[in-house]
Coordinates of C-alpha atoms in Angstrom, one line a residue:
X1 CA 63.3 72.0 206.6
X2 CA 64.7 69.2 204.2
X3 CA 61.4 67.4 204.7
X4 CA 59.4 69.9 203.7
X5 CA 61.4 70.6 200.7
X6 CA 60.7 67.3 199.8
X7 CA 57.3 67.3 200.7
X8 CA 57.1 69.9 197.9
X9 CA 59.0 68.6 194.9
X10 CA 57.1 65.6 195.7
X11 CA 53.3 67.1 195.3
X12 CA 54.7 68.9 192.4
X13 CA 56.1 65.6 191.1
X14 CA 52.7 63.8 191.9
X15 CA 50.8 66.9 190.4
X16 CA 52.6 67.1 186.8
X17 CA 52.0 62.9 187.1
X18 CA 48.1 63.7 187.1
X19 CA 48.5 66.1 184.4
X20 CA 50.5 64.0 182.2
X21 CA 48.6 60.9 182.2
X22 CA 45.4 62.7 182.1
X23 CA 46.4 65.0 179.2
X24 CA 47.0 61.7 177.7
X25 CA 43.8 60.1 178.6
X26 CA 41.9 63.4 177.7
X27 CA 43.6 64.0 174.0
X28 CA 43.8 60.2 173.2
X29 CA 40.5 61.0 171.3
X30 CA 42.4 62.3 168.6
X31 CA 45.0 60.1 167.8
X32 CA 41.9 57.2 168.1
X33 CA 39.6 59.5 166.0
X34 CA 39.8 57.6 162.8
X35 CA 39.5 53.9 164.1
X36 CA 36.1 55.4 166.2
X37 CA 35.2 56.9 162.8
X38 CA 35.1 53.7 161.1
X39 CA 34.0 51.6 164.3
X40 CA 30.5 53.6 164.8
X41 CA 30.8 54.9 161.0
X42 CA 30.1 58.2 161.8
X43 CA 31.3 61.3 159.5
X44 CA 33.7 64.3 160.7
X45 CA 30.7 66.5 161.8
X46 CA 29.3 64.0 164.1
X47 CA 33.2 63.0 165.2
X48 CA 33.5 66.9 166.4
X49 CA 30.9 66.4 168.4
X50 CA 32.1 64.0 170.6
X51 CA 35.2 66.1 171.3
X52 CA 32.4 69.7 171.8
X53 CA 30.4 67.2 174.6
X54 CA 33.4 66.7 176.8
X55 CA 34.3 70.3 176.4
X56 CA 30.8 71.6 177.3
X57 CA 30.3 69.4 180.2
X58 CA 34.1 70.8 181.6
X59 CA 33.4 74.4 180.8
X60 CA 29.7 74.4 182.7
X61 CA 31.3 72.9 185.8
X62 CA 34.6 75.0 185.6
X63 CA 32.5 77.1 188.2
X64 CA 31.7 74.6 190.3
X65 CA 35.2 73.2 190.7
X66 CA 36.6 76.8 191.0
X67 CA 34.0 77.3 194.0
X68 CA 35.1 73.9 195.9
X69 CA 38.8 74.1 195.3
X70 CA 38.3 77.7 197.4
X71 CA 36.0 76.5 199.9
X72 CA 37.1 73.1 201.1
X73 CA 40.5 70.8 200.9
X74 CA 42.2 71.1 197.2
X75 CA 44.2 67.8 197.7
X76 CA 41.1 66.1 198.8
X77 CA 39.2 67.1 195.7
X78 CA 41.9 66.7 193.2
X79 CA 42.2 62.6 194.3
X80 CA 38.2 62.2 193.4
X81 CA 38.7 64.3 190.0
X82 CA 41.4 61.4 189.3
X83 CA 38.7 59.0 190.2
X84 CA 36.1 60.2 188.1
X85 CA 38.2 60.1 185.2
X86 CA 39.3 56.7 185.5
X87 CA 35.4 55.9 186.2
X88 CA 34.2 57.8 183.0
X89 CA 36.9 56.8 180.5
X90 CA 36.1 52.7 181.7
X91 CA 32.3 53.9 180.4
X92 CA 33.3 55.1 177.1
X93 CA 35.4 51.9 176.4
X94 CA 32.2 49.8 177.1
X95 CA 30.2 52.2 175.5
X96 CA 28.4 50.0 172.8
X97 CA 26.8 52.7 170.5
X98 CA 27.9 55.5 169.2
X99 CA 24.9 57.6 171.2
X100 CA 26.0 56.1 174.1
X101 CA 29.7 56.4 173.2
X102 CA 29.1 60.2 173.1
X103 CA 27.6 60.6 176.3
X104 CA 30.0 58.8 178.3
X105 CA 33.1 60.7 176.6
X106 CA 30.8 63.9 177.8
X107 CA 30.6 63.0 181.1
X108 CA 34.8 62.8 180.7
X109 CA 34.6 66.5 180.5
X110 CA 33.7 66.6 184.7
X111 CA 37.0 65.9 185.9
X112 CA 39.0 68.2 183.1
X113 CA 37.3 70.9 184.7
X114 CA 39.6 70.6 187.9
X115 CA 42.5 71.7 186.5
X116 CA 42.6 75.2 188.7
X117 CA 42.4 73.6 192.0
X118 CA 46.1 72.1 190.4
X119 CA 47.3 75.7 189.4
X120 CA 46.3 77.1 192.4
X121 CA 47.3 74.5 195.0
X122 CA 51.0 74.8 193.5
X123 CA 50.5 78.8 194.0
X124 CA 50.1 78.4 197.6
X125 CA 53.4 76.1 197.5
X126 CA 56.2 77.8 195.2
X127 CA 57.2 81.3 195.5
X128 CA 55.9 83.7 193.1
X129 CA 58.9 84.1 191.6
X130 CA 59.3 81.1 190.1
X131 CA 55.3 80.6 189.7
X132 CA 56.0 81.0 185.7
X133 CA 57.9 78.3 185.7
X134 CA 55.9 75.5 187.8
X135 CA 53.2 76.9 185.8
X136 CA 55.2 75.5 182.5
X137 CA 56.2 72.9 184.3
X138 CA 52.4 71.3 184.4
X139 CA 51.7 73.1 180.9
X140 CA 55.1 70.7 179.5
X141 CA 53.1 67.8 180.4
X142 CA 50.1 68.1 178.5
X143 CA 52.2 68.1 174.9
X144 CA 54.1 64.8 176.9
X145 CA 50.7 63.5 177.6
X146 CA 49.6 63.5 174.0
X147 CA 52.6 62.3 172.6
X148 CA 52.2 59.0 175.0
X149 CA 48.2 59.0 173.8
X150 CA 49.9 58.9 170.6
X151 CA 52.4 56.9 170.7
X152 CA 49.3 53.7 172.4
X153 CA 47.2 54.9 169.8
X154 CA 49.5 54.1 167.1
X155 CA 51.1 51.4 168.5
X156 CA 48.4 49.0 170.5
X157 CA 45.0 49.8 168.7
X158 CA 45.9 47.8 165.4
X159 CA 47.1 44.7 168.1
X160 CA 44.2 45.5 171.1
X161 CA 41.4 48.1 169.3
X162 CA 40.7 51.5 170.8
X163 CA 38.6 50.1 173.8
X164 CA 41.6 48.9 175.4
X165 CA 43.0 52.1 174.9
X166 CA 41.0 53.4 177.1
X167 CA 40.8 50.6 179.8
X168 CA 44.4 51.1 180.2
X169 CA 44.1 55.1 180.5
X170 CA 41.3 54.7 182.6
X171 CA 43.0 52.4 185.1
X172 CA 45.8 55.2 185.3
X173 CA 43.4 57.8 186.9
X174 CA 42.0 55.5 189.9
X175 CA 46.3 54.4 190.2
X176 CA 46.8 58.6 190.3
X177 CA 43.8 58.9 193.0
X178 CA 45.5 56.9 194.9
X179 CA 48.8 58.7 195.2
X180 CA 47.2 62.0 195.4
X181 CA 45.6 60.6 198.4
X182 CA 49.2 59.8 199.9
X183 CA 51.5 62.5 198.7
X184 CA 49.4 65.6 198.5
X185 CA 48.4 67.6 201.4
X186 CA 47.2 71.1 201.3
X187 CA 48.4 74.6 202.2
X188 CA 47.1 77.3 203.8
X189 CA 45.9 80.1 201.2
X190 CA 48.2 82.6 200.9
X191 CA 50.9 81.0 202.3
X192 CA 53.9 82.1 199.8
X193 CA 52.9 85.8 199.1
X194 CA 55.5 87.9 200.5
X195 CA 53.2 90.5 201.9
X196 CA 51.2 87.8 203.4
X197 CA 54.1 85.9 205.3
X198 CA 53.1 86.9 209.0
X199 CA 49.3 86.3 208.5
X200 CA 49.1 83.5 205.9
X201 CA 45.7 82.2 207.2
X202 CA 44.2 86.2 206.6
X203 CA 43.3 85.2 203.3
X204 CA 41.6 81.9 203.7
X205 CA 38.2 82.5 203.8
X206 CA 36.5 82.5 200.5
X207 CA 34.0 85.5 200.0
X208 CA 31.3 86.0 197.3
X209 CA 32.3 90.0 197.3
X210 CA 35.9 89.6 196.8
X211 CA 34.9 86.4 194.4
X212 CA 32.8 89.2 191.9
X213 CA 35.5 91.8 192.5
X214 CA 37.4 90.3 190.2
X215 CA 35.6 90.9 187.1
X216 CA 36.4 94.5 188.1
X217 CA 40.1 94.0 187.6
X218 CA 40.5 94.7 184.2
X219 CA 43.6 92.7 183.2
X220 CA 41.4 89.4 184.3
X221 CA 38.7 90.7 182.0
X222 CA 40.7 90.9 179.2
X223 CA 42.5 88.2 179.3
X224 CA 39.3 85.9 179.6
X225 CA 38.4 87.6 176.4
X226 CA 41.3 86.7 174.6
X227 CA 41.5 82.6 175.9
X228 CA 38.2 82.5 174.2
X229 CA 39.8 82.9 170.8
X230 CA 43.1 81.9 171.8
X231 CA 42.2 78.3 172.3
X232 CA 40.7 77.8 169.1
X233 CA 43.7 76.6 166.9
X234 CA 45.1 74.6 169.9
X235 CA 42.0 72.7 170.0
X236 CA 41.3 72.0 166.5
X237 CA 45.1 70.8 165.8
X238 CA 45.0 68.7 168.6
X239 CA 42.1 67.2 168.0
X240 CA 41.9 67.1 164.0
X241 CA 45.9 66.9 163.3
X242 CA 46.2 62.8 163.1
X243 CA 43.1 62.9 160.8
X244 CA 45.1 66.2 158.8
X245 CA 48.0 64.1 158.3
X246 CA 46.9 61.1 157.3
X247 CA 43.9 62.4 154.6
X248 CA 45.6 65.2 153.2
X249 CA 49.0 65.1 153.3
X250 CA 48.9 60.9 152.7
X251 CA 51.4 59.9 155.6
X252 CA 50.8 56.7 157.2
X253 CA 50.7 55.7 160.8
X254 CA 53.9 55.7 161.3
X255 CA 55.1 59.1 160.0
X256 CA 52.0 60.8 161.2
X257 CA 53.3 59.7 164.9
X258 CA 56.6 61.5 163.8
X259 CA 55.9 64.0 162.8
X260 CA 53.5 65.0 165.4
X261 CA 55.8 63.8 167.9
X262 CA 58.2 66.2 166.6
X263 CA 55.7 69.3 165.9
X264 CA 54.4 68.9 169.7
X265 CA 58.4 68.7 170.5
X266 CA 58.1 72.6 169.9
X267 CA 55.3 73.0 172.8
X268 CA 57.6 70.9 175.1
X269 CA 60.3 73.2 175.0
X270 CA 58.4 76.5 174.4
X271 CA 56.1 76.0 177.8
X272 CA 59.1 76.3 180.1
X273 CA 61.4 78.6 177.6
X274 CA 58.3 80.8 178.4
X275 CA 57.7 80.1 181.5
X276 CA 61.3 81.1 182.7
X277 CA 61.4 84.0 180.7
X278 CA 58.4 85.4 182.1
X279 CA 59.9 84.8 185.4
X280 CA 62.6 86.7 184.7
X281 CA 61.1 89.3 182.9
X282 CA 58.6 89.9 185.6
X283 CA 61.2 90.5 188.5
X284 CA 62.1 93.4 186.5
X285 CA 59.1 94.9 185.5
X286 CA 54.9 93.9 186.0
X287 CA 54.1 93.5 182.4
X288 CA 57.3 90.9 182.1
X289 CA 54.6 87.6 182.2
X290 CA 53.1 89.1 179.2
X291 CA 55.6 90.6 177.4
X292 CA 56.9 86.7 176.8
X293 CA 53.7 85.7 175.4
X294 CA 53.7 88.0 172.7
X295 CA 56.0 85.3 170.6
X296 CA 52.6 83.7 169.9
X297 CA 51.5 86.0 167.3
X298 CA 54.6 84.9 165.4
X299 CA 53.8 81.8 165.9
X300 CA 50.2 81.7 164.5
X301 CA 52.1 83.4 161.1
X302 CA 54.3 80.1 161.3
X303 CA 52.1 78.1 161.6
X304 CA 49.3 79.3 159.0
X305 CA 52.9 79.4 156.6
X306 CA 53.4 75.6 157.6
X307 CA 49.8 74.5 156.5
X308 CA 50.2 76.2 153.0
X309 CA 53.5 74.2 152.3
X310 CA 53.0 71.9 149.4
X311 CA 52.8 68.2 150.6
X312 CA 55.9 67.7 148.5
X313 CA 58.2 69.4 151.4
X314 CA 57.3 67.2 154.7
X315 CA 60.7 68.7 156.3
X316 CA 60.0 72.3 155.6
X317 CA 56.4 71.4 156.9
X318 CA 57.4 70.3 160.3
X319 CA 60.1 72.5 160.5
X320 CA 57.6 75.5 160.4
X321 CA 55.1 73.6 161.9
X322 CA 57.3 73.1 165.3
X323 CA 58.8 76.5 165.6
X324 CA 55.1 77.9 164.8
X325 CA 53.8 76.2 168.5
X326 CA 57.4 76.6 169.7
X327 CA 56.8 80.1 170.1
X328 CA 52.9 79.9 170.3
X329 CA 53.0 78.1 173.7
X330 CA 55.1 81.0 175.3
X331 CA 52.1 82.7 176.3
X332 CA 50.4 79.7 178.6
X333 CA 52.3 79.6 181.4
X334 CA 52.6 83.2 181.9
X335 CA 48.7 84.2 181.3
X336 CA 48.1 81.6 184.3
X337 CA 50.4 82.8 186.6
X338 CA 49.3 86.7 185.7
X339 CA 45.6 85.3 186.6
X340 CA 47.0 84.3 189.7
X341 CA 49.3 87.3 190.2
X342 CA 46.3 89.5 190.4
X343 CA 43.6 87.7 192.5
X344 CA 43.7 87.1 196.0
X345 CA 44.5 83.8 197.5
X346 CA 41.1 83.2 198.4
X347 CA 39.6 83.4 195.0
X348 CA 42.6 81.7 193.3
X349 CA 40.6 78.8 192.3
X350 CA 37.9 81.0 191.2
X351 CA 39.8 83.5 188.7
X352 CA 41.2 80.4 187.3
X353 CA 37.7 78.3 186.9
X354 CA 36.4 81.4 185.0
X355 CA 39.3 81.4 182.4
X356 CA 39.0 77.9 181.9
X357 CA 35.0 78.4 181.4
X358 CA 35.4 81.1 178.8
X359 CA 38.8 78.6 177.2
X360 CA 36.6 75.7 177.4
X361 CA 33.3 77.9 175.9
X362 CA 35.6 78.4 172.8
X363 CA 37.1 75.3 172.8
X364 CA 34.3 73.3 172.6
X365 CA 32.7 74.9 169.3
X366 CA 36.9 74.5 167.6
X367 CA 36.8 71.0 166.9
X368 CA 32.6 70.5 166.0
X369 CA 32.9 73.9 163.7
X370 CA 36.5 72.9 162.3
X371 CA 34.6 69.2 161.1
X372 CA 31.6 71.4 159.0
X373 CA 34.3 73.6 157.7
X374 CA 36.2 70.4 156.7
X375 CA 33.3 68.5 155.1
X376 CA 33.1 71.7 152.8
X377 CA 36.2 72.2 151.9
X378 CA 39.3 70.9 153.8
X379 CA 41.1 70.6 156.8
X380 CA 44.3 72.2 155.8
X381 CA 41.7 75.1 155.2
X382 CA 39.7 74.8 158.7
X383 CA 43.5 75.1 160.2
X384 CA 44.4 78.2 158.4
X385 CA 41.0 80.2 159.0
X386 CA 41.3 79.0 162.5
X387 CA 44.5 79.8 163.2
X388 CA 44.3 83.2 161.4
X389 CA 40.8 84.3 162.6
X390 CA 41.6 83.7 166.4
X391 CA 45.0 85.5 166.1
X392 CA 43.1 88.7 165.0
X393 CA 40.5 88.5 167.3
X394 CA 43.2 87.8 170.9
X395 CA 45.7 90.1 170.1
X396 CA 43.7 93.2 170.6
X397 CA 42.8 92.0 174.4
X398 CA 46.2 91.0 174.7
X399 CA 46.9 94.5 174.6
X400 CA 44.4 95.3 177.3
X401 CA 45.9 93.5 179.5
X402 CA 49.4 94.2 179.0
X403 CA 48.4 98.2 179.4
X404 CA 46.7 97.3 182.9
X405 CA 48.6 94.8 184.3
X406 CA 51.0 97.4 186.5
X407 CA 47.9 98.9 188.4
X408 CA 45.5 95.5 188.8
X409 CA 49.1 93.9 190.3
X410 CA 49.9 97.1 192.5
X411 CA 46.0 96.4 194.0
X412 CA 46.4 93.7 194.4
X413 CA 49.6 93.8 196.8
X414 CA 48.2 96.6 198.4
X415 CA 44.9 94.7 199.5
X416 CA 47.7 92.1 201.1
X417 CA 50.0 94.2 202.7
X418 CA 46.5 95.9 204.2
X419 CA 45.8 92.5 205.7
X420 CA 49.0 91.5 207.0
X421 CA 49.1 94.8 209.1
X422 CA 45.9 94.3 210.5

């Protein structure tokens, strides 16, 4: 028993490791984004297009990923997505134009699509009662992983230059592969649902019907509608908030490492403040997962309040500026481990690969839109309409799925208890 209590701290330990470093591999882009600008002497517009390729490439293959992570070994698949992002982020460091820098950054975008064989691999480990929480736990390390992009960015490329940058992230992902390959083993499907615990291996086999039954489930519909918009602002501040602090509100390397270190401090603690809540919250009632997520429309006021503070008040700036994603990043963790909630065991992967293909749809127009927007007017202004437009837009799917979250959960534990009696 102690072994195997180990065995599972230590894949989640391994797991959040592949998330952190490639978090930080994945968002170094933006940290780097002004010394590529004046290496290839490209303009915003084209910038946001080397961001939107990666994003395509990971939202078309979302699919793909989702279908193998159901059908054949999770912990098998996860070590070659490792691989292929140490492979791809060597290419864009020897990338020697800007064309070719572009394409190779794309082809980043086929390992960031394996992100649900992670969430759902960790499913089949934890209890759901805690699921909130491991789900926060992976979502803590992608703030963590661009504060460490960061914090090379700002401190190696003016000794090293950004290709190095990338040499060293990319020599992290083949290290990871490796200890995926040792730690990691998978789990039978299924295997911690409580009405599954006498038949875990019932609801391993991956079927095309069950796989299309979920876009009948409509909590799963609506929150797909929502991550589209709902990854908007994330994606834009990410990717655009280095270039943000330094142009417009005239901080130097230094402080803009600061402050952003101290603004993505509020996603850090808000992704497992949420994540336990939810927990909690759920155990008493079906719509508790959600019911913690609805700080994010707070949030997006804080935040769209942060960006109209005069560049004279830096502290009431960050001040907002943190709480704003503090409260924004409750809703993460929960909305993954609803997805999961409500799909069978079998079609985890799946559920999961179509929210990130609909996240990764809208996420890849965010930054490429955001630098048009910005060429004619501002950034501060791109954030704002970004911010405010996508709030408007999510919150009434939000709503949908909060409504019909009790029945699509009650299915779902029905369908399970069904197949543990037969």
């Amino acid at each position: 028993m102690k072994h195997r209590r180990f065995s599972k701290w230590a894949v989640l330990a391994v797991l959040t490791l592949f998330t952190l470093l490639h978090e930080a591999d994945r968002l170094l882009i933006g940290p780097l984004t002004s010394s590529i600008m004046a290496s290839f002497r490209i303009d915003e517009g084209q910038m946001g297009a080397v961001v939107s390729g990666a994003l395509i490439v990971g939202g078309l293959l979302f699919p793909v990923w989702g279908y193998l992570f159901d059908r054949f070994s999770r912990a098998r698949l996860i070590a070659l997505a490792a691989t292929i992002w140490g492979a791809t982020t060597w290419l864009s460091a020897l990338a020697p134009t800007f064309g070719w820098f572009v394409v190779a950054r794309a082809a980043t975008g086929v390992d960031d699509a394996s992100t649900p064989g992670v969430y759902s691999l960790l499913a089949d480990t934890f209890d759901p009662r805690v699921r909130g929480r491991v789900y926060a736990l992976l979502k803590t390390a992608m703030p963590a992983g661009y504060v460490l992009g960061a914090v090379l960015a700002t401190t190696l490329t003016p000794r090293v230059g950004w290709r190095w940058i990338f040499v060293m992230t990319g020599g992290a992902g083949l290290v990871v592969a490796v200890l995926v390959a040792l730690v990691v083993k998978d789990v039978a499907r299924g295997a911690t649902e409580p009405e599954l615990a006498g038949a875990p291996a019932v609801a391993a086999r991956f079927s095309w019907a069950v796989a299309r039954s979920l876009l009948r489930r409509r909590t799963l519909v609506a929150l797909y509608a929502q991550g589209f918009f709902a990854v908007l602002p994330i994606n834009v501040v990410t990717f655009w908030f280095f270039r943000y602090l330094e142009t417009e509100r005239g901080y130097t390397g230094t402080t803009s490492l600061s402050v952003a270190t101290l603004t993505v401090l509020g996603l850090g603690v808000g992704f497992p403040l949420g994540g336990v809540l939810g927990d909690r919250l759920f155990r008493r009632m079906p719509q508790g997962r959600l019911l913690a997520g609805i700080a994010t429309l707070p949030g997006s006021v804080l935040l769209c309040t942060a960006l109209l503070t005069p560049t004279t008040e830096p502290v009431l700036f960050v001040l907002l500026a943190a709480t704003g994603v503090f409260l924004t990043s409750f809703a993460a963790p929960n909305i993954g481990a609803t997805i999961s909630d409500v799909s069978l065991p079998e079609v985890r992967s799946t559920a999961l690969a179509m929210q990130g293909l609909v996240e990764a749809t809208g996420a890849a127009l965010a930054p490429f839109l955001a630098g048009l927007v910005a060429d004619r007017a501002s950034l501060g202004t791109a954030f704002i309409v970004v911010v405010a437009g996508a709030a408007m837009c999510w919150t009434p799917f939000y709503l949908i799925a909060l409504a019909s979250i009790s029945r699509d959960l009650e299915q779902t534990r029905s369908q399970l208890r069904a197949r543990s009696r037969s």
